[in-house]
Coordinates of C-alpha atoms and ligand atoms in Angstrom, one line a residue:
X1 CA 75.9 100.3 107.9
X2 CA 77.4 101.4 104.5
X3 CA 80.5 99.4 102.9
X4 CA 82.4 101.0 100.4
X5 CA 83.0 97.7 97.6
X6 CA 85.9 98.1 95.4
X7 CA 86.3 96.3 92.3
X8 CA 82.1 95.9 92.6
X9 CA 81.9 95.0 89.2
X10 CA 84.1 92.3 88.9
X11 CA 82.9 88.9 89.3
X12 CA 83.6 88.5 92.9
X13 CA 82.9 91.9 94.5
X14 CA 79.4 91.9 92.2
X15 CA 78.1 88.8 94.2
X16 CA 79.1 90.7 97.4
X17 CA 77.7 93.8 96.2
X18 CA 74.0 91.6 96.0
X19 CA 75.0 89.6 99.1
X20 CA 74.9 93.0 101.3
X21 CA 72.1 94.0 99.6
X22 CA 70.1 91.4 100.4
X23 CA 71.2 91.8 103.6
X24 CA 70.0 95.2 103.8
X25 CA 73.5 97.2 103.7
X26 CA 73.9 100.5 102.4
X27 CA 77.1 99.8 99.1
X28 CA 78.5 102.1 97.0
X29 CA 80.7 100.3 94.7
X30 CA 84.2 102.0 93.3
X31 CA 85.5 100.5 89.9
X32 CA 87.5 101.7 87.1
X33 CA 85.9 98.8 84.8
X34 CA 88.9 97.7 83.2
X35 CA 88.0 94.3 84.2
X36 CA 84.8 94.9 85.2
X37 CA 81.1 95.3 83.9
X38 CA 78.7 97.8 84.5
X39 CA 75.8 95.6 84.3
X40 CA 77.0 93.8 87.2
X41 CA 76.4 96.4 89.5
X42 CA 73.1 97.7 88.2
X43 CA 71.4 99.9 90.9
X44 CA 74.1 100.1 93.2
X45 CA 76.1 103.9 93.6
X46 CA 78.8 103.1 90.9
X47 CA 82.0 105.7 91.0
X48 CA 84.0 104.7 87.8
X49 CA 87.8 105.4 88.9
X50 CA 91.1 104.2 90.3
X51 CA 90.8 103.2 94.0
X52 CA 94.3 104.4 94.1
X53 CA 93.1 108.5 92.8
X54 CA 93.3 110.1 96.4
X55 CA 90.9 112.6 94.6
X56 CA 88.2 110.3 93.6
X57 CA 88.2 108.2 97.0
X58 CA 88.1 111.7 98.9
X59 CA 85.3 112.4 97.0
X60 CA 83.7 109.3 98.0
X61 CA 84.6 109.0 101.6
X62 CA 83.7 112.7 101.6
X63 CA 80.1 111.8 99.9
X64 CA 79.1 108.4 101.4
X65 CA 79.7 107.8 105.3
X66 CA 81.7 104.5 104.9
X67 CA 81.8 102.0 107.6
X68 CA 83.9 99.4 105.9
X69 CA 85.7 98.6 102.9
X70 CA 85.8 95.3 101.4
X71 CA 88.5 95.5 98.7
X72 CA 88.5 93.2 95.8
X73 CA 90.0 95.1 92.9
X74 CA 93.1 93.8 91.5
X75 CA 94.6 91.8 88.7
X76 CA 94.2 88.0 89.4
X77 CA 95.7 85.9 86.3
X78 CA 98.6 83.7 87.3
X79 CA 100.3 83.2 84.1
X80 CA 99.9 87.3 83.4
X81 CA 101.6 88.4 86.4
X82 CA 104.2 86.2 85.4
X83 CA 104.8 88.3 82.1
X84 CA 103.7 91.5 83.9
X85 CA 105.1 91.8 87.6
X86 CA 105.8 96.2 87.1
X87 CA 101.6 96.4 86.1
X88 CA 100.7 93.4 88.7
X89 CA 103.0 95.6 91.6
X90 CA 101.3 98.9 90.6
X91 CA 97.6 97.9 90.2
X92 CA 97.7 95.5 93.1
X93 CA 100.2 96.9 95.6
X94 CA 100.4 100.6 94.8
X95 CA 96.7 101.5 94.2
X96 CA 96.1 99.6 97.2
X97 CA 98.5 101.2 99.1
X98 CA 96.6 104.3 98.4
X99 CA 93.0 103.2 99.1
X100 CA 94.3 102.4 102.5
X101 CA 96.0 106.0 103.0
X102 CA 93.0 107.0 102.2
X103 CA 90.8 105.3 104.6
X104 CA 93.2 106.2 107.1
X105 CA 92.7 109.8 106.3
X106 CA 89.1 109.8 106.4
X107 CA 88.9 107.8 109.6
X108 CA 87.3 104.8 107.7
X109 CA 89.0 102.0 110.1
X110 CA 88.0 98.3 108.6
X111 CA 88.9 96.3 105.6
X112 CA 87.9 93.2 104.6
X113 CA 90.5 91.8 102.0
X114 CA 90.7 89.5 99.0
X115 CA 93.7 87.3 98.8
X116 CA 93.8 83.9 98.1
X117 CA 95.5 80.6 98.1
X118 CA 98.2 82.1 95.7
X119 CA 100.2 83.4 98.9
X120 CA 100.4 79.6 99.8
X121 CA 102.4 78.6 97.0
X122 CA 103.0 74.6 97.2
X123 CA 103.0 74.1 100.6
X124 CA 104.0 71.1 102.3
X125 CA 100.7 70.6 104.5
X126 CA 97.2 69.9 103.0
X127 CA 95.0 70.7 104.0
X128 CA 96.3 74.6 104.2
X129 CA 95.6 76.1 107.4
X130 CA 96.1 79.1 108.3
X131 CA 99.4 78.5 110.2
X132 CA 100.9 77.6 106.7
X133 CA 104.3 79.5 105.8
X134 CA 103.0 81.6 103.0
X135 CA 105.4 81.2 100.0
X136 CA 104.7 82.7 97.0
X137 CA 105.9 80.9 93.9
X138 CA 104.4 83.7 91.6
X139 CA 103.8 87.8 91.6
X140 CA 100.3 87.5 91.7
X141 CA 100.7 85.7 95.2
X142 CA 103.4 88.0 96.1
X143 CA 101.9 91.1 95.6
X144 CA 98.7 89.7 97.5
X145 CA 101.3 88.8 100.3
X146 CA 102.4 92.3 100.3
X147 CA 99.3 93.9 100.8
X148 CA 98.4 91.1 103.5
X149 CA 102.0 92.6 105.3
X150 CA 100.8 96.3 104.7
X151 CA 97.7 95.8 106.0
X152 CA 99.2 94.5 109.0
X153 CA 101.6 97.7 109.8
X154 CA 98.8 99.8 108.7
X155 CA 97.0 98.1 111.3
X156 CA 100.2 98.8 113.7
X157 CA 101.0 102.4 113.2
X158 CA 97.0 103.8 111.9
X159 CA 94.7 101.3 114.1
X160 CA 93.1 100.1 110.4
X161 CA 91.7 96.6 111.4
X162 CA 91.9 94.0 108.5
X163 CA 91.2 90.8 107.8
X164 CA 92.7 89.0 105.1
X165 CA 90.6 86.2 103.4
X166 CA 92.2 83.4 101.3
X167 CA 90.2 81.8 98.8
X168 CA 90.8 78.7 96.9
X169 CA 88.5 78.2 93.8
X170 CA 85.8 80.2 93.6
X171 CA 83.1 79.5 90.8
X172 CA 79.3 79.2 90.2
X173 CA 77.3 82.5 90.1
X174 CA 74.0 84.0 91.8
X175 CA 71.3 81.7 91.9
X176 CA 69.2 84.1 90.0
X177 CA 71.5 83.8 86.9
X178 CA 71.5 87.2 86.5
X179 CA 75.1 87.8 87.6
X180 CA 77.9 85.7 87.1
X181 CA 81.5 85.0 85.9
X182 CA 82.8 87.1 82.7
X183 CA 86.4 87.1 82.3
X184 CA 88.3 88.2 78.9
X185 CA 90.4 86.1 78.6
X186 CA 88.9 83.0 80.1
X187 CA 91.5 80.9 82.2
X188 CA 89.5 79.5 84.6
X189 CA 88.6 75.5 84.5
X190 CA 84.7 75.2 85.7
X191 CA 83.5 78.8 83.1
X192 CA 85.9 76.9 80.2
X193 CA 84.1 73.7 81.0
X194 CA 81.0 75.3 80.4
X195 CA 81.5 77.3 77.6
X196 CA 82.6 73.9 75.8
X197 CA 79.2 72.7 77.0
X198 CA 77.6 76.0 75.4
X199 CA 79.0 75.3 72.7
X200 CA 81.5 78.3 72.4
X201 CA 84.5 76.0 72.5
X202 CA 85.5 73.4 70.7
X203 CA 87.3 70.6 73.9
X204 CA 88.5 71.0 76.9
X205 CA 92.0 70.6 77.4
X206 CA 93.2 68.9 80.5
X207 CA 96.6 70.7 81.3
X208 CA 98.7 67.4 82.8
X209 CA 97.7 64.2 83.7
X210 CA 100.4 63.2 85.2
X211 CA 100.7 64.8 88.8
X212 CA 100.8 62.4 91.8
X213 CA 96.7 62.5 92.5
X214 CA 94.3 60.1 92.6
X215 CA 93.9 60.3 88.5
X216 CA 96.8 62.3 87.1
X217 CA 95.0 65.7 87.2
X218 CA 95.5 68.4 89.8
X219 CA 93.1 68.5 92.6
X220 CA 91.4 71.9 93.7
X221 CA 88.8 73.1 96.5
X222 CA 86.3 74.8 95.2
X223 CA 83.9 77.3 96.7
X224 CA 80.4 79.1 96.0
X225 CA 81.2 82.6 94.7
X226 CA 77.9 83.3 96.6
X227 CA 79.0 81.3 100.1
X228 CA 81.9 83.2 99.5
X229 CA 80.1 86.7 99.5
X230 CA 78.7 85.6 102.9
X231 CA 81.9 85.1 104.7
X232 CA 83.2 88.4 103.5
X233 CA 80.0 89.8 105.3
X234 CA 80.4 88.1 108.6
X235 CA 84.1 88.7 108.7
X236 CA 83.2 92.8 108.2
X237 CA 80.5 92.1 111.3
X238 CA 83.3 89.9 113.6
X239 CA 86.0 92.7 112.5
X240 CA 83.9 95.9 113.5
X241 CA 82.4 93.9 116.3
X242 CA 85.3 93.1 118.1
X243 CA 87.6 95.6 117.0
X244 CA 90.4 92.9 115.2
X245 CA 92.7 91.9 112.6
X246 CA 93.0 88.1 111.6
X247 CA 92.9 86.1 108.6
X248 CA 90.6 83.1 107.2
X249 CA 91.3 80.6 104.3
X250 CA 88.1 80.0 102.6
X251 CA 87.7 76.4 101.0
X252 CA 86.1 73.4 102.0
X253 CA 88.1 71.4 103.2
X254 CA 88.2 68.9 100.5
X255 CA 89.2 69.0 96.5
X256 CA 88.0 67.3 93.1
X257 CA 90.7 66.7 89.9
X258 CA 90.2 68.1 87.0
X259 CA 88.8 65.3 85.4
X260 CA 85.9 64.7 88.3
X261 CA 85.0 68.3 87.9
X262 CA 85.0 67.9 83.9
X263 CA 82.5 64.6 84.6
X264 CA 80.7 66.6 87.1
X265 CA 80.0 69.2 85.0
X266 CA 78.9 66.4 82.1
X267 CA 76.3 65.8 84.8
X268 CA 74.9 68.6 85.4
X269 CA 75.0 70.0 81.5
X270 CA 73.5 66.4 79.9
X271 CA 76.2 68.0 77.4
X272 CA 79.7 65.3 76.3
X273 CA 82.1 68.1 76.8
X274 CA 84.7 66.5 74.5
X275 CA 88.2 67.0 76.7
X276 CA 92.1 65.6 75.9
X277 CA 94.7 65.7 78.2
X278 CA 97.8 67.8 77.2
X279 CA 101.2 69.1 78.8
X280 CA 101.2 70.6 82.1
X281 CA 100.5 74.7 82.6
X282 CA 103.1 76.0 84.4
X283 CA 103.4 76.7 88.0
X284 CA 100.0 74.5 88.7
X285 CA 100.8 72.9 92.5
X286 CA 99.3 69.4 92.2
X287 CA 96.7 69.8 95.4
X288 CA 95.0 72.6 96.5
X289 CA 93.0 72.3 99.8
X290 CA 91.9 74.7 102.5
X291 CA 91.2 73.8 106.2
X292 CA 87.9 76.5 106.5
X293 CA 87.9 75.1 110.4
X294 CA 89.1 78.3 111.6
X295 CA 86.4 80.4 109.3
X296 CA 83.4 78.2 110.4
X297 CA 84.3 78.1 114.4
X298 CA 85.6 82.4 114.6
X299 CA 83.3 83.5 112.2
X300 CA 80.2 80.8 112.0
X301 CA 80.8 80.5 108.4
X302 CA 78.8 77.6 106.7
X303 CA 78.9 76.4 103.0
X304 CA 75.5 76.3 101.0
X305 CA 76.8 75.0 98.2
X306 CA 78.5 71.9 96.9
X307 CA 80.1 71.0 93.5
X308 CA 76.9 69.9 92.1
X309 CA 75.3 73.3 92.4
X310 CA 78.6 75.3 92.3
X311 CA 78.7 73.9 88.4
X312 CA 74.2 73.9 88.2
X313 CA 74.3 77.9 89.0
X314 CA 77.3 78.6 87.1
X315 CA 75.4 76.9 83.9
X316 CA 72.3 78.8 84.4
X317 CA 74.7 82.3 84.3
X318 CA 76.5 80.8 80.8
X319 CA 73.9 79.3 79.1
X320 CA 71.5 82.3 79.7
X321 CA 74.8 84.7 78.9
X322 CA 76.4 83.3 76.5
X323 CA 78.0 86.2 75.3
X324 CA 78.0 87.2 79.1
X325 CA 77.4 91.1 79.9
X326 CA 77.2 91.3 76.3
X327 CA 73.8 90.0 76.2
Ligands
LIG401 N1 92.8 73.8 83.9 C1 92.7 73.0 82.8 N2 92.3 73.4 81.6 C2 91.9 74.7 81.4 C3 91.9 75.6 82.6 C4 92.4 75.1 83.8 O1 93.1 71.8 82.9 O2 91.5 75.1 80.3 C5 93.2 73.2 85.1 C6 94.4 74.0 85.7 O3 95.6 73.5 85.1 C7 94.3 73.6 87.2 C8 92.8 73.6 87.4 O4 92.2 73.4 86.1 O5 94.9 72.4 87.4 C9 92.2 74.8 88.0 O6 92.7 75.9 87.3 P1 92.1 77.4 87.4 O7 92.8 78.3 86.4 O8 90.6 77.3 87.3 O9 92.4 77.8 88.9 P2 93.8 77.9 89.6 O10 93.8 76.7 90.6 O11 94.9 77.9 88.7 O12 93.7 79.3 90.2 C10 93.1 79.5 91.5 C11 92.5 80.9 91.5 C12 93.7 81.9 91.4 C13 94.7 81.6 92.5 C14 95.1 80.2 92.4 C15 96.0 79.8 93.5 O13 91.7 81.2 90.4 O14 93.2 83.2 91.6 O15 94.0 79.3 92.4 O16 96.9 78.8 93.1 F1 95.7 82.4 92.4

């Protein structure tokens, strides 16, 4: 079976990219590397283009029979799609509004989609199930939200199964250490940690400690970026197995605060990590946790991976990269 990755080289799609491989699946990967990195797909079919160029993904449905397409491209930064909805719409919901035209035209019939937790907004139930009103409360979420709803009518009118995926934190990297997370600009807490660890930064600053959690500091659920490969795989086997749609949130069912992930990661480094606590960041929800009940029972999902090696494997990938695909 062949899956068609897009956004391969990001940080996400790459561990997916090596999850199917070593699970014997014929990839091809489609990314115009504005994000991502070469390097991270080394080996694998790489087509360097926009998934929304009806041209190139002819080409490659033409070129590569594709059984599947899991779809992870897009822009992901919170605060940017804030300042940037008219380049979060387009990249997000127009390019992928094309990619699925195109499968539809070339008979390519399942999707396996990367949205997230965003969609959620601050809901009123933790942990989030999958019966949660999705409300946005930012356009990254939205314009995930929309291409959930697309999916769905695409689904209605062109028989293109989908199922949508919501993850919650994703971090740590392949347990070989030779791919991981390389983001310009950082924003995300566990690779910030760590690069204060490395040494490439000076503190850690703790944005609030004042939120109603156990120690001030927002609570998250974090998952394995590599357990989080897997799911994507078995949802592509349940989807073309039973000829469906549905959707999964991806966590773990329970959360750590900032701080317990900045002492965690203390732990595992043997490094102080100096840290203070400043003003909130905007539009943080205080606590962030999945229900994965519905992922592990449908889909037999099971976690490899808990905080202890999320942060362990993510500081093998930085402290052997510190520059990252630089080096
Ligand atoms: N944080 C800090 N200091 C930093 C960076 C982050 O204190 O330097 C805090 C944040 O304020 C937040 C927590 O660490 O409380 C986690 O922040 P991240 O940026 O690592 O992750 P988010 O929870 O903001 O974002 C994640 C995903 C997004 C998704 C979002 C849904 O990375 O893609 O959840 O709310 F949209």
């Amino acid at each position: 079976m062949n899956i068609l990755v897009t956004g391969g080289a990001g940080y996400i799609g790459s561990h997916a990219v090596a999850a199917l491989k070593e699970k014997g699946y014929g990839v091809v990967v489609v990314d115009n590397l504005v994000k991502g990195h070469a390097d991270a797909v080394k080996g694998t079919k790489l087509y360097v283009g926009d998934i929304g160029n009806g041209e190139l993904m002819d080409k490659i449905f033409s070129e590569n029979k594709i059984d599947g397409v899991m779809h992870f491209s897009a822009f992901s930064l919170v605060g940017e799609s804030m300042e940037k909805p008219y380049e979060y719409y387009n990249n997000n919901v127009c390019q992928s509004m094309n990619l699925f035209y195109s499968m539809v035209k070339h008979d390519v019939k399942n999707i396996v989609f990367s949205s997230t937790a965003a969609t959620f907004g601050e809901p009123d139930e933790i942990p989030i199930s999958e019966t949660t009103p999705q409300n946005p409360i930012n356009t990254y979420g939205e314009t995930k939200l929309a291409m959930e709803k697309m999916l769905k009518w695409f689904g209605v009118a062109y028989g293109i199964n989908s199922i949508c995926l919501r993850y919650f934190n994703v971090a740590g990297a392949h347990p070989s250490g030779d791919i991981g997370e390389d983001h310009r600009p950082e924003t995300h807490l566990i690779p910030i940690v760590l690069q204060v660890a490395a040494g490439k930064r000076e503190k850690l600053s703790v944005f609030g400690g004042d939120y109603p959690t156990k120690d001030g500091t927002c609570v998250r659920d974090y998952i394995h970026v590599s357990d989080l490969a897997q799911a994507h795989i078995l949802a592509m086997e349940y989807m073309i197995k039973n000829n469906c749609s549905d959707s999964f949130n991806l966590g773990s069912g329970g959360g750590y605060s900032n701080l317990e992930i900045l002492n965690a990661a203390r732990e595992v480094t043997g490094k102080p990590i100096p840290a203070s606590i400043n003003e909130r960041r905007p539009g943080d929800p205080p606590v962030l946790i999945a229900s994965s009940e519905k992922a592990e029972r449908v889909l037999g999902w099971k976690r490899e991976y808990g905080i202890k090696e999320i942060i362990a494997t993510a500081w093998k990938w930085h402290s052997t990269h510190p520059q990252g695909y630089r080096d």
